[in-house]
Backbone as numpy.savetxt, mean C-alpha at the origin, in Angstrom:
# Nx Ny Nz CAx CAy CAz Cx Cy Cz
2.09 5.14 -7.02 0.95 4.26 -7.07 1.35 2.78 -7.05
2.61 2.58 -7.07 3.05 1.42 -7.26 2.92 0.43 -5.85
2.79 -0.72 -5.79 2.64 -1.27 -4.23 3.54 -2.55 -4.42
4.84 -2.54 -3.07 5.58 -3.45 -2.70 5.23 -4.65 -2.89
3.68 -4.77 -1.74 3.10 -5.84 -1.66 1.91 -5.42 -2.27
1.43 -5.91 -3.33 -0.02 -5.03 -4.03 -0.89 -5.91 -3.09
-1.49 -5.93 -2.31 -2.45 -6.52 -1.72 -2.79 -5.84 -0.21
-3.35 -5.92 0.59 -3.87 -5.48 1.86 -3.77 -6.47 2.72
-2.78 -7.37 2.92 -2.08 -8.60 3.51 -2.08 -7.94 4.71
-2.60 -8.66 6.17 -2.46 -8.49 7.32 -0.82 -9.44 7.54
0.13 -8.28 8.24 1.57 -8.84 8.63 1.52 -8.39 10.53
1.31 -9.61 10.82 1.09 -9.65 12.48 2.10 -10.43 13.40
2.48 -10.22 13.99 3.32 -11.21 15.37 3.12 -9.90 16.59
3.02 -10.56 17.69 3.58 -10.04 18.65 4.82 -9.92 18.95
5.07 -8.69 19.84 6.57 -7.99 19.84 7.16 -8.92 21.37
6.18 -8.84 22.64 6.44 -10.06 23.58 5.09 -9.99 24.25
5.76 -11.64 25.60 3.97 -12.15 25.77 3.85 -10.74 27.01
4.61 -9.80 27.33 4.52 -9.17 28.56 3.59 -7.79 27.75
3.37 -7.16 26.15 2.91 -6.71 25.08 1.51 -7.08 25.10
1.39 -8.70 24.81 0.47 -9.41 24.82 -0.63 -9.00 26.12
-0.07 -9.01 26.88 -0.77 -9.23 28.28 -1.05 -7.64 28.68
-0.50 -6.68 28.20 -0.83 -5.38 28.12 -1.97 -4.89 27.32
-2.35 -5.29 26.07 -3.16 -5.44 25.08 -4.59 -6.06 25.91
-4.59 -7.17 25.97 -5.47 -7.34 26.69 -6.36 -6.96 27.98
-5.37 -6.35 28.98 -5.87 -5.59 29.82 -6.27 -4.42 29.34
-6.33 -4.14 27.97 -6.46 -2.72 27.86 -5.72 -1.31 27.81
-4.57 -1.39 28.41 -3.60 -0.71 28.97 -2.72 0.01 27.75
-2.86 -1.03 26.61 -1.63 -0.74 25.77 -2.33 0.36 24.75
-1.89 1.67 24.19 -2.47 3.08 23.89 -1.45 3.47 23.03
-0.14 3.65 23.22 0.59 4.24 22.60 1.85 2.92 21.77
2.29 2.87 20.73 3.03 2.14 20.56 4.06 2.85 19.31
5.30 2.26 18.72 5.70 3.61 17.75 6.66 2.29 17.04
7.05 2.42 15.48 7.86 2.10 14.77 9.06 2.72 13.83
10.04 1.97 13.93 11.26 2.67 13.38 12.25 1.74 12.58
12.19 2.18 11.33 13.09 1.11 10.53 13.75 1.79 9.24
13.88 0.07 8.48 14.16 0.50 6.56 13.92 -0.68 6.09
13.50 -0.09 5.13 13.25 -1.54 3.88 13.80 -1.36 2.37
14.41 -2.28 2.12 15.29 -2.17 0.96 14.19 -2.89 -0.36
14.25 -1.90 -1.07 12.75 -2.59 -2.29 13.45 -2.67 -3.95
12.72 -3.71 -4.34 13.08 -3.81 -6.09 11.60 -3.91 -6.45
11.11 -2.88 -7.64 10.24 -2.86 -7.76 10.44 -1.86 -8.88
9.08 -1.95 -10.03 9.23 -0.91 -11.38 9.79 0.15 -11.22
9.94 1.13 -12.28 10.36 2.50 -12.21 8.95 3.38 -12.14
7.80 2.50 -12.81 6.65 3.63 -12.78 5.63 1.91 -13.10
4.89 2.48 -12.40 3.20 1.51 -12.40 3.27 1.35 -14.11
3.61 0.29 -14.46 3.33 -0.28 -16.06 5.32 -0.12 -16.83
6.57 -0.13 -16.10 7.52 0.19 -16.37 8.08 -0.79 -16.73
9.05 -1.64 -17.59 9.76 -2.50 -17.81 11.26 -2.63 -17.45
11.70 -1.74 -16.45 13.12 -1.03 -15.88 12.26 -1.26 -14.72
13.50 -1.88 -14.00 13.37 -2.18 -12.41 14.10 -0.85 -11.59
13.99 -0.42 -10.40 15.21 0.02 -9.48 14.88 -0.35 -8.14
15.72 -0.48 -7.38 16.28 -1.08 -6.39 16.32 0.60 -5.00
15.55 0.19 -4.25 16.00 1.50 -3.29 15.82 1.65 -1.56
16.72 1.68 -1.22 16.15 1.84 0.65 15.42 3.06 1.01
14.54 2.49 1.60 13.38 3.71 2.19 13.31 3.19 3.84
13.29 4.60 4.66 13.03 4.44 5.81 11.32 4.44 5.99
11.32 3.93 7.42 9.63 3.77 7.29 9.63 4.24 9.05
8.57 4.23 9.57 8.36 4.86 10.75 6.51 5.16 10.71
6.24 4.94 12.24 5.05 4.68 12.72 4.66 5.23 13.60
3.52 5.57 14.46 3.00 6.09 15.56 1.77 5.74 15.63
0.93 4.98 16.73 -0.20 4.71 16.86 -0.14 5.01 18.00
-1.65 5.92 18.22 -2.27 6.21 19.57 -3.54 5.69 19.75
-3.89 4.38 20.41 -5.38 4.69 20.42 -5.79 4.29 18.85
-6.91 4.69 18.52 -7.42 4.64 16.98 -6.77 5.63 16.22
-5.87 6.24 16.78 -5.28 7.43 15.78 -3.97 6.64 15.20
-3.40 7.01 13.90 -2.10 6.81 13.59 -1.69 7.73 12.66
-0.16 7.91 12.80 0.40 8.71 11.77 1.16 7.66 11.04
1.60 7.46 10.20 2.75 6.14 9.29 3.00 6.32 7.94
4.25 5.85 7.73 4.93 5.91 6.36 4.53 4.59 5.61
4.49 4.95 4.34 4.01 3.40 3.54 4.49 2.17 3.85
4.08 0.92 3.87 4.10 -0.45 4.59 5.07 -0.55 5.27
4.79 0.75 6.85 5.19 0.55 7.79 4.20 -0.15 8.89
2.76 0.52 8.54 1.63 0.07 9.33 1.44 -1.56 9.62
1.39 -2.20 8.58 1.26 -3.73 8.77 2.26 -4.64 9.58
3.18 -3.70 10.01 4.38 -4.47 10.78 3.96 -3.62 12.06
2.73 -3.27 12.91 2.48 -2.61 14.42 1.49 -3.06 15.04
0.25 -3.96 14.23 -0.83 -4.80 14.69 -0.74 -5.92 14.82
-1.91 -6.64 15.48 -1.82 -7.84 15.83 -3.25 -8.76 14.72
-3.42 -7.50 14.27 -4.90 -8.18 13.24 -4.55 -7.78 11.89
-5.46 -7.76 10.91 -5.52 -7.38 9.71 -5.50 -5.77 9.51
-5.12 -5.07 8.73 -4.97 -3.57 8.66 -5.34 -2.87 7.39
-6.90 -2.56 7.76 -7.14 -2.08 6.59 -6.81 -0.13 6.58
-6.14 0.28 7.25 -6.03 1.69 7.50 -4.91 1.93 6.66
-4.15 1.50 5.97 -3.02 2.24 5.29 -2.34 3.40 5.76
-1.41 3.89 5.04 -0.57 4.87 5.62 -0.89 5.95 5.47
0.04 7.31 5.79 -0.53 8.41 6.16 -1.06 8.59 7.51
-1.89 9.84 7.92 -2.97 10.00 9.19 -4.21 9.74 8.91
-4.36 8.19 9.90 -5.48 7.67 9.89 -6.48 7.20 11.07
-7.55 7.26 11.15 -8.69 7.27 12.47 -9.48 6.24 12.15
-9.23 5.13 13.35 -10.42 3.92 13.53 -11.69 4.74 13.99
-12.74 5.01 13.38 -14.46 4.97 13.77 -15.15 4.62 14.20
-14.67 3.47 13.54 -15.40 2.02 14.68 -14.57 0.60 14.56
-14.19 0.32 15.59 -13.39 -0.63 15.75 -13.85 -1.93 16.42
-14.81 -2.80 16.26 -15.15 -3.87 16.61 -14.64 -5.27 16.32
-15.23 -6.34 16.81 -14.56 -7.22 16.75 -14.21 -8.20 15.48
-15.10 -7.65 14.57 -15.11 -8.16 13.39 -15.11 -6.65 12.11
-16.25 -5.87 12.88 -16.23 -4.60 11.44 -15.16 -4.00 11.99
-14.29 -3.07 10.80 -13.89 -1.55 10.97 -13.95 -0.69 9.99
-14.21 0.21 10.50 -14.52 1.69 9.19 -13.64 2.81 9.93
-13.30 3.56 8.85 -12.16 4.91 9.25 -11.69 5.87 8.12
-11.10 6.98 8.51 -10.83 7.63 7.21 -9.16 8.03 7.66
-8.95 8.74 6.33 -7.31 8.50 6.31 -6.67 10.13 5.21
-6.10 10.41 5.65 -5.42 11.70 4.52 -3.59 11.08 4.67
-2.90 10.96 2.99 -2.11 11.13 3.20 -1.68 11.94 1.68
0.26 11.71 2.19 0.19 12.73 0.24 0.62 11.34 -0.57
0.00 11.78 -1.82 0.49 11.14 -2.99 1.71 11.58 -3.89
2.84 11.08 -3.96 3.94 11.96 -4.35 3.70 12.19 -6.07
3.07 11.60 -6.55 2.71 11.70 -7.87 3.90 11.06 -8.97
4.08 11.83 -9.96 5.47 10.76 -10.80 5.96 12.03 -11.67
7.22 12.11 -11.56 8.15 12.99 -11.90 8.25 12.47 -13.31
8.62 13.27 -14.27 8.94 13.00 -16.14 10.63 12.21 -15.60
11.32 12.67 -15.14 12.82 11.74 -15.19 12.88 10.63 -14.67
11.58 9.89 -13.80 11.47 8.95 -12.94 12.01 7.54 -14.42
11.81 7.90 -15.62 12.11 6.78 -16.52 12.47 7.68 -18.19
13.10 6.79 -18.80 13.38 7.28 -20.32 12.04 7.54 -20.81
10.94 6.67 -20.66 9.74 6.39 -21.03 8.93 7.96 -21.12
9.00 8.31 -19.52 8.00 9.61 -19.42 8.72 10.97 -20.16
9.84 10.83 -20.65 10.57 12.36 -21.01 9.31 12.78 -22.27
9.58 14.16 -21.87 8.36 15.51 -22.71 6.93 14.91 -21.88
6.56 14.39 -21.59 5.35 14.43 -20.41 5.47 15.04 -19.27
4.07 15.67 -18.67 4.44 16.55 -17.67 4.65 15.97 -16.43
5.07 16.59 -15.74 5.15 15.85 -14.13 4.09 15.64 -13.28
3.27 14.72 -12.82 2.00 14.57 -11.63 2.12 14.99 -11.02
1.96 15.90 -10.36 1.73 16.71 -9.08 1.47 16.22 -7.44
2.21 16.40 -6.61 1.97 15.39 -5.26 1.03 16.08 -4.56
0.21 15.42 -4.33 -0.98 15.82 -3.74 -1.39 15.36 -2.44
-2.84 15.31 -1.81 -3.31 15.30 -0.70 -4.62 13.79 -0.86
-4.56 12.95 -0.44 -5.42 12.02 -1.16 -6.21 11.92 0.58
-7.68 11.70 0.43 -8.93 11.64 1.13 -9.03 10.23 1.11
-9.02 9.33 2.15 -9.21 8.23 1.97 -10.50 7.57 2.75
-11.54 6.73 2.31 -12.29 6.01 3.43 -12.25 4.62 3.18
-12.19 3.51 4.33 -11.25 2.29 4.23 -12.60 1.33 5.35
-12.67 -0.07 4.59 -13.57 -1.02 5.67 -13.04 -2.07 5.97
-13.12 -2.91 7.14 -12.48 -4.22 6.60 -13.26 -4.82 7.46
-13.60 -6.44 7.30 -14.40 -7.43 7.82 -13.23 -8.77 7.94
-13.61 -8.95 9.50 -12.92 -10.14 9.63 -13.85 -11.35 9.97
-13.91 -12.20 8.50 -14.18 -13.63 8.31 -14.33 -14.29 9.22
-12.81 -14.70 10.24 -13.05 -15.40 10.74 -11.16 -15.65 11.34
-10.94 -16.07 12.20 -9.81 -16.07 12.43 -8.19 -15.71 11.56
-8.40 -16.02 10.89 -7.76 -16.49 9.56 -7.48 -15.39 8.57
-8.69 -14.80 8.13 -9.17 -14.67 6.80 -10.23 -13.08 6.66
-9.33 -12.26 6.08 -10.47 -11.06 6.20 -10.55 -10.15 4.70
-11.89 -9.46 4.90 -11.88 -8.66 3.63 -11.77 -7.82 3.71
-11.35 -6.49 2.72 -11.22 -4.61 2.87 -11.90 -4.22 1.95
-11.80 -3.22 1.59 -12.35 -2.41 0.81 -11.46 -0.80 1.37
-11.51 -0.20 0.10 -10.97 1.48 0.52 -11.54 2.32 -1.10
-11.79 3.52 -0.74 -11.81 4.50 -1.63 -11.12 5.59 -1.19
-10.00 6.48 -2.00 -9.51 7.41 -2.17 -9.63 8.61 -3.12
-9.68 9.53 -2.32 -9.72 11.09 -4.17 -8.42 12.04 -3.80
-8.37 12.45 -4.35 -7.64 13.81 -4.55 -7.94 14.88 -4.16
-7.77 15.34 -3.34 -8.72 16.83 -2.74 -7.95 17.90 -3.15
-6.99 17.84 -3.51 -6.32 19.75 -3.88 -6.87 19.47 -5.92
-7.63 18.82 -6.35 -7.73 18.78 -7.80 -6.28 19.17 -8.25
-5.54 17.78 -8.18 -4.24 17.93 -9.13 -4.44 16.76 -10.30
-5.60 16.85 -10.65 -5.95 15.45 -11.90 -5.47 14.05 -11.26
-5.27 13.78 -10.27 -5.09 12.46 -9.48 -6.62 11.47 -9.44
-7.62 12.53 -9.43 -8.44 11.32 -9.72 -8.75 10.50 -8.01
-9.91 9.44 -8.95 -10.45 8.22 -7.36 -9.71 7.15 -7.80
-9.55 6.44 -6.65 -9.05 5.18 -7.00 -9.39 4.36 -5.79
-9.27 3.19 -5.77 -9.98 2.34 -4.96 -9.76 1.06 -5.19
-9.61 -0.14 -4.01 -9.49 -1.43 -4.20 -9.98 -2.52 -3.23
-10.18 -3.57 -4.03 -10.97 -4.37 -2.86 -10.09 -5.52 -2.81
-9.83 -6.17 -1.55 -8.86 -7.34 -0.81 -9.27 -8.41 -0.31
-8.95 -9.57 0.17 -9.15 -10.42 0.17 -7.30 -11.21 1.31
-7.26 -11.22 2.63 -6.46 -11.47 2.85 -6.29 -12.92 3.85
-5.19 -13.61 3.85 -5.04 -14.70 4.95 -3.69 -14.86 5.66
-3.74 -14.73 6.84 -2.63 -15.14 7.64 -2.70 -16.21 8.70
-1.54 -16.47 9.00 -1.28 -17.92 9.80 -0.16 -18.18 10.84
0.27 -18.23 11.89 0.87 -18.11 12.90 1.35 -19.30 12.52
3.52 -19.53 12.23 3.76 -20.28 12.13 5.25 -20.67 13.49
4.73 -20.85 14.30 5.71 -21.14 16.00 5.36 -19.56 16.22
6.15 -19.41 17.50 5.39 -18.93 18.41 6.17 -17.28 18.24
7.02 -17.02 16.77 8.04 -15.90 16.58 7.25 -15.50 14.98
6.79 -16.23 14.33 6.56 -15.81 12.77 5.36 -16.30 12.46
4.83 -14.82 11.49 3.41 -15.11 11.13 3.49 -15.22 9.39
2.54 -15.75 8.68 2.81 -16.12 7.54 1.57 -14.99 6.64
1.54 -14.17 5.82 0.54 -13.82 5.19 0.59 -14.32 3.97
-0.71 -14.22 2.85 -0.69 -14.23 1.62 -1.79 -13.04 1.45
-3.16 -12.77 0.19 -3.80 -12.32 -0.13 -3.34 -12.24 -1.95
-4.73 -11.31 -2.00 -4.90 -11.09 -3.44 -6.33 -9.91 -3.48
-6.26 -9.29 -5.07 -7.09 -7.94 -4.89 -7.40 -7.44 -5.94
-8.00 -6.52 -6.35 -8.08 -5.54 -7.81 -8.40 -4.52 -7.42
-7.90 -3.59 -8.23 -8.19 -1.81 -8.08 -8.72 -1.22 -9.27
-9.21 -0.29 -8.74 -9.70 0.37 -9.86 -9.57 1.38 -9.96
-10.15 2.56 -11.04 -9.85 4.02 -10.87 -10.83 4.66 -11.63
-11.42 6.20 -11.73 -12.41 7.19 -12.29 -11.63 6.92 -13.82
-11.76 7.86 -15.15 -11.50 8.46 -15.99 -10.47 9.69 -15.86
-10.14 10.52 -14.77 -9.43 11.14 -14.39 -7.86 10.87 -14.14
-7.82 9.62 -12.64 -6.79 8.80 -12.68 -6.01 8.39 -13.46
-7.26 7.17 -14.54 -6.36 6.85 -15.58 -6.28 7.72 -16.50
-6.04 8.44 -17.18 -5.99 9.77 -17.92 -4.34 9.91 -17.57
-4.63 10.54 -16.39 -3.09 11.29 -15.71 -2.47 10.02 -15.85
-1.96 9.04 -14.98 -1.08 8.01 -15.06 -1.03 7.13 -16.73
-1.83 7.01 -17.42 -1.57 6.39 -18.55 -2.48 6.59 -19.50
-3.05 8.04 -19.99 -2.95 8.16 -20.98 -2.07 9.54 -21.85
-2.27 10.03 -22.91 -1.22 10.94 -24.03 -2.62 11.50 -24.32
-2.12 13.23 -23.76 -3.20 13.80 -24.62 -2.16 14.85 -26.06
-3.23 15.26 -27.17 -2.60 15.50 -28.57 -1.40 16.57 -27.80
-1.34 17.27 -27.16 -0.39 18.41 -26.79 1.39 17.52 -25.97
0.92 16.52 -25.21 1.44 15.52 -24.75 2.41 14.79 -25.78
1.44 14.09 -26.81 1.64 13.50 -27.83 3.07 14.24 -28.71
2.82 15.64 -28.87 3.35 16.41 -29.32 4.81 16.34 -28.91
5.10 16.32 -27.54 6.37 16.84 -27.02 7.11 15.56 -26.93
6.16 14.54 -26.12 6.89 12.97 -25.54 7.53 11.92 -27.26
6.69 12.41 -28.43 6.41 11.30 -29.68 5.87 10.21 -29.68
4.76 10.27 -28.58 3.78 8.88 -28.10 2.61 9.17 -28.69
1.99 8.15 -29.03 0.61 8.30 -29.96 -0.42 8.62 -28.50
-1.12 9.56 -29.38 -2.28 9.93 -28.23 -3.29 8.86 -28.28
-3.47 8.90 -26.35 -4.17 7.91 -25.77 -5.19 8.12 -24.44
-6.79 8.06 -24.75 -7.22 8.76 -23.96 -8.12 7.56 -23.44
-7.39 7.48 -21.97 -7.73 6.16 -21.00 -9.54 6.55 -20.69
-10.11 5.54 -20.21 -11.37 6.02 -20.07 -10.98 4.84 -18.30
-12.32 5.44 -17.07 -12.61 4.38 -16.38 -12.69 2.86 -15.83
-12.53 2.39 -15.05 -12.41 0.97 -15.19 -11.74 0.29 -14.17
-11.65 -1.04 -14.13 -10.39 -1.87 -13.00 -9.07 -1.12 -13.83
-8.22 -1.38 -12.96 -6.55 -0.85 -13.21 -5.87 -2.17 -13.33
-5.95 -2.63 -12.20 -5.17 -4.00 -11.94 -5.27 -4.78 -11.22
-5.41 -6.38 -11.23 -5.32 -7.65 -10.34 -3.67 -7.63 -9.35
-3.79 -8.44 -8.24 -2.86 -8.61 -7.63 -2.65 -9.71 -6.92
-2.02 -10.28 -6.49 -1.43 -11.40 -5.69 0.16 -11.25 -4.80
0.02 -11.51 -3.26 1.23 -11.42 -2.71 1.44 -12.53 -1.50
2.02 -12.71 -0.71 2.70 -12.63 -0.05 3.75 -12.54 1.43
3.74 -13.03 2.03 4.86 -12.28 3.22 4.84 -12.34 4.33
6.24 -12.35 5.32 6.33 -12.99 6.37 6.88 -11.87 7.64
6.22 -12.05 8.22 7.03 -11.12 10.03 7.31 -12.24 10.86
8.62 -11.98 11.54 9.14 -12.88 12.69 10.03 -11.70 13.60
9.49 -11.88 15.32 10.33 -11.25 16.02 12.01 -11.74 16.05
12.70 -11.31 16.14 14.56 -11.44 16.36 14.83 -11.37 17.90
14.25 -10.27 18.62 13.50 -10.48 19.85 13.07 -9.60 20.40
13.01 -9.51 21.44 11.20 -8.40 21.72 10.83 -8.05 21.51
11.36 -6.72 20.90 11.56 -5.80 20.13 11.93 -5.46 18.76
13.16 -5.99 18.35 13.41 -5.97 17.07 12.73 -7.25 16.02
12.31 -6.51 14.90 11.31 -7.40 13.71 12.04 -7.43 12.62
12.02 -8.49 12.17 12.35 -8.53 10.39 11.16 -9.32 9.37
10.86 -8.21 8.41 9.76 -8.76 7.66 10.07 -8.44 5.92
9.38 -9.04 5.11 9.69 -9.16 3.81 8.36 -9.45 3.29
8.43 -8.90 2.06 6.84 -9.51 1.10 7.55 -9.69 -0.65
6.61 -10.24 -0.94 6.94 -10.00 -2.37 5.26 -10.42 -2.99
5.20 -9.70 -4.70 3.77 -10.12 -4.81 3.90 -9.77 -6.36
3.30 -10.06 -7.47 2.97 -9.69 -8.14 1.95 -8.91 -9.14
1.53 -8.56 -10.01 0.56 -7.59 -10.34 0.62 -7.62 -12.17
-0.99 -7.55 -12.56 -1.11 -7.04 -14.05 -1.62 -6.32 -14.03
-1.62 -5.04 -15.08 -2.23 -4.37 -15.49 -3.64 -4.54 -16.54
-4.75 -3.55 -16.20 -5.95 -4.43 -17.25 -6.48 -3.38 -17.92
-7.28 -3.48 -18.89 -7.99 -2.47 -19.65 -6.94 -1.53 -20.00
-7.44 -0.10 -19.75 -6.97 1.18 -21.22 -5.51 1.40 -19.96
-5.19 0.93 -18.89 -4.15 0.66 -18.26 -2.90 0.04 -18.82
-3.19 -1.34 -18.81 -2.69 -2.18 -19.96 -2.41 -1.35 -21.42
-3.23 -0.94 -21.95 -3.04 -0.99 -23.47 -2.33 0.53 -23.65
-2.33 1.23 -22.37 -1.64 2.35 -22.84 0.24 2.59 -23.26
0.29 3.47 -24.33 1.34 3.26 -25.03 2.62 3.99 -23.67
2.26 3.85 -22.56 3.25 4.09 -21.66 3.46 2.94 -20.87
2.87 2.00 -21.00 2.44 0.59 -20.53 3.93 -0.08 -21.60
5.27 -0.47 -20.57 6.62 -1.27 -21.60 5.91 -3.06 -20.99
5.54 -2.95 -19.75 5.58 -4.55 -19.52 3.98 -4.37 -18.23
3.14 -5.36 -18.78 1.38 -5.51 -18.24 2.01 -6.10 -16.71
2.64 -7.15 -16.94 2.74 -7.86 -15.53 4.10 -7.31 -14.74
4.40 -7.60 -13.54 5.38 -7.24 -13.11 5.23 -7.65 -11.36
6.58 -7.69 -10.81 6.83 -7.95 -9.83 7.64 -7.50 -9.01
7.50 -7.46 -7.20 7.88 -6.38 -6.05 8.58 -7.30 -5.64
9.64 -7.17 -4.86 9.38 -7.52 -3.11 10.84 -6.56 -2.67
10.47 -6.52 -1.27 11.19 -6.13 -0.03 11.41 -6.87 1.05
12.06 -6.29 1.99 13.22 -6.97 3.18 13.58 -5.48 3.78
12.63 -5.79 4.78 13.20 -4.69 6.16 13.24 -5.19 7.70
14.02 -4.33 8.23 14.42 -4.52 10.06 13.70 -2.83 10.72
12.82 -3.46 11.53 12.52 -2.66 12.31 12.92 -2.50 13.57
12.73 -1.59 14.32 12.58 -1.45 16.15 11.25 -1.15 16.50
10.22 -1.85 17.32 8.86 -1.49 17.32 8.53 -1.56 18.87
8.38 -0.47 19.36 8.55 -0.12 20.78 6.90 0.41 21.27
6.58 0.64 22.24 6.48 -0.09 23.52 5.27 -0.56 24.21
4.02 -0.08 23.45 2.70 -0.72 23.95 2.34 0.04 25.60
2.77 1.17 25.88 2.57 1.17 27.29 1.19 2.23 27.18
């Protein structure tokens, strides 16, 4: 649940102007990504232990269809991206609205992932249902929205967040993003991720804690894409994040605020 860049930051450049000029005619349908990104970021959503780890990432867009690995997507458009990762379908794709839905898995959080979670049980990786909007403002400047559930009922719960993003073309190789956001979640969600029920309580020696509904957390980020050349991209974000309500106050909660970033090289091929 944790996010690199906690925000829904559109990360855009073109790959070349011969791309460009394909796009526009229409022509361009298939395009695909291939990389890694090296990340420092908590051990668990509310963790006070950092780790450090390379993850490969990889992409496929057809058309309004895509398949993609987590913040691989925002490094394959030329606009704002409110579709997230996993397999996801534009609905309607206009020049300002978009609406779409999305399935991917949620890997959930293992008890050894930290000292913190030992005698708690393990989250279960699941299948998450997603539906996602986004409105573009105005050149510049766009908004999202998304809701997600859990469809195999593994206590994962809804969760959902709303964005607020801006980017800026700085020369004619690198684009500049920032944004900012809050999420929220059912009684379910927060339950599983941060609270202790008495049986829980029992095994972990954490005082029982029974999260109720609500925002989860504020965010602010981040982050830059620049071609190297035609083809090859290097992009980075960094952003920060607090935790709020029975999120915050839960006794698995070591540190409220906390902070991401990453640095990856892609290959992002071919627009034909």
């Amino acid at each position: 649940m944790t996010r690199i860049l906690p925000c829904a930051v559109a990360l855009a450049i073109s790959q070349s102007s011969h791309a460009e000029e394909d796009d526009q005619k229409g022509t361009s349908t298939h395009n695909y990504l291939v990389g890694a990104m090296a990340l420092s970021q908590p051990e668990y959503e509310g963790s006070e232990r950092r780790i450090i780890k390379l993850r490969p990432l990889w992409a496929y867009q057809w058309g309004r269809f895509r398949l993609s690995t987590s913040r691989s997507a925002a490094a394959m458009n030329f606009a704002s991206d409110p579709q997230g990762p996993g397999a996801s379908a534009l609905l309607v794709d206009g020049n300002r609205f978009r609406f779409g839905g999305a399935l991917r898995f949620d890997s959930g959080r293992q008890s050894g992932d930290s000292p913190r979670l030992i005698g708690l049980p393990d989250i279960e990786r699941t299948l998450r249902g997603r539906v996602f909007v986004g409105y573009k403002l105005s050149d510049r400047w766009d908004v999202s929205a998304n809701v997600s559930q859990d469809l195999l009922g593994r206590q994962g719960g809804a969760v959902g967040s709303l964005d607020l993003g801006y980017h800026k073309r700085l020369g004619d190789n690198i684009v500049w993003s920032a944004g900012l956001g809050m999420s929220f979640a059912n009684r379910q969600n927060m339950q599983t991720y941060f609270g202790i029920t008495p049986e829980q309580s029992a095994t972990s020696k954490l005082p029982v804690f029974m999260a109720s509904s609500g925002l989860r957390n504020v965010y602010v980020g981040t982050g830059f894409i620049t071609s190297l050349t035609p083809r090859w991209i290097l992009f980075g974000n960094a952003g920060a994040s607090r935790l709020l309500g029975d999120a915050a106050a839960s006794p698995l909660t070591g540190q409220q605020s906390s902070v991401s970033a990453g640095l990856g090289l892609a290959y992002r091929c071919c627009r034909w």
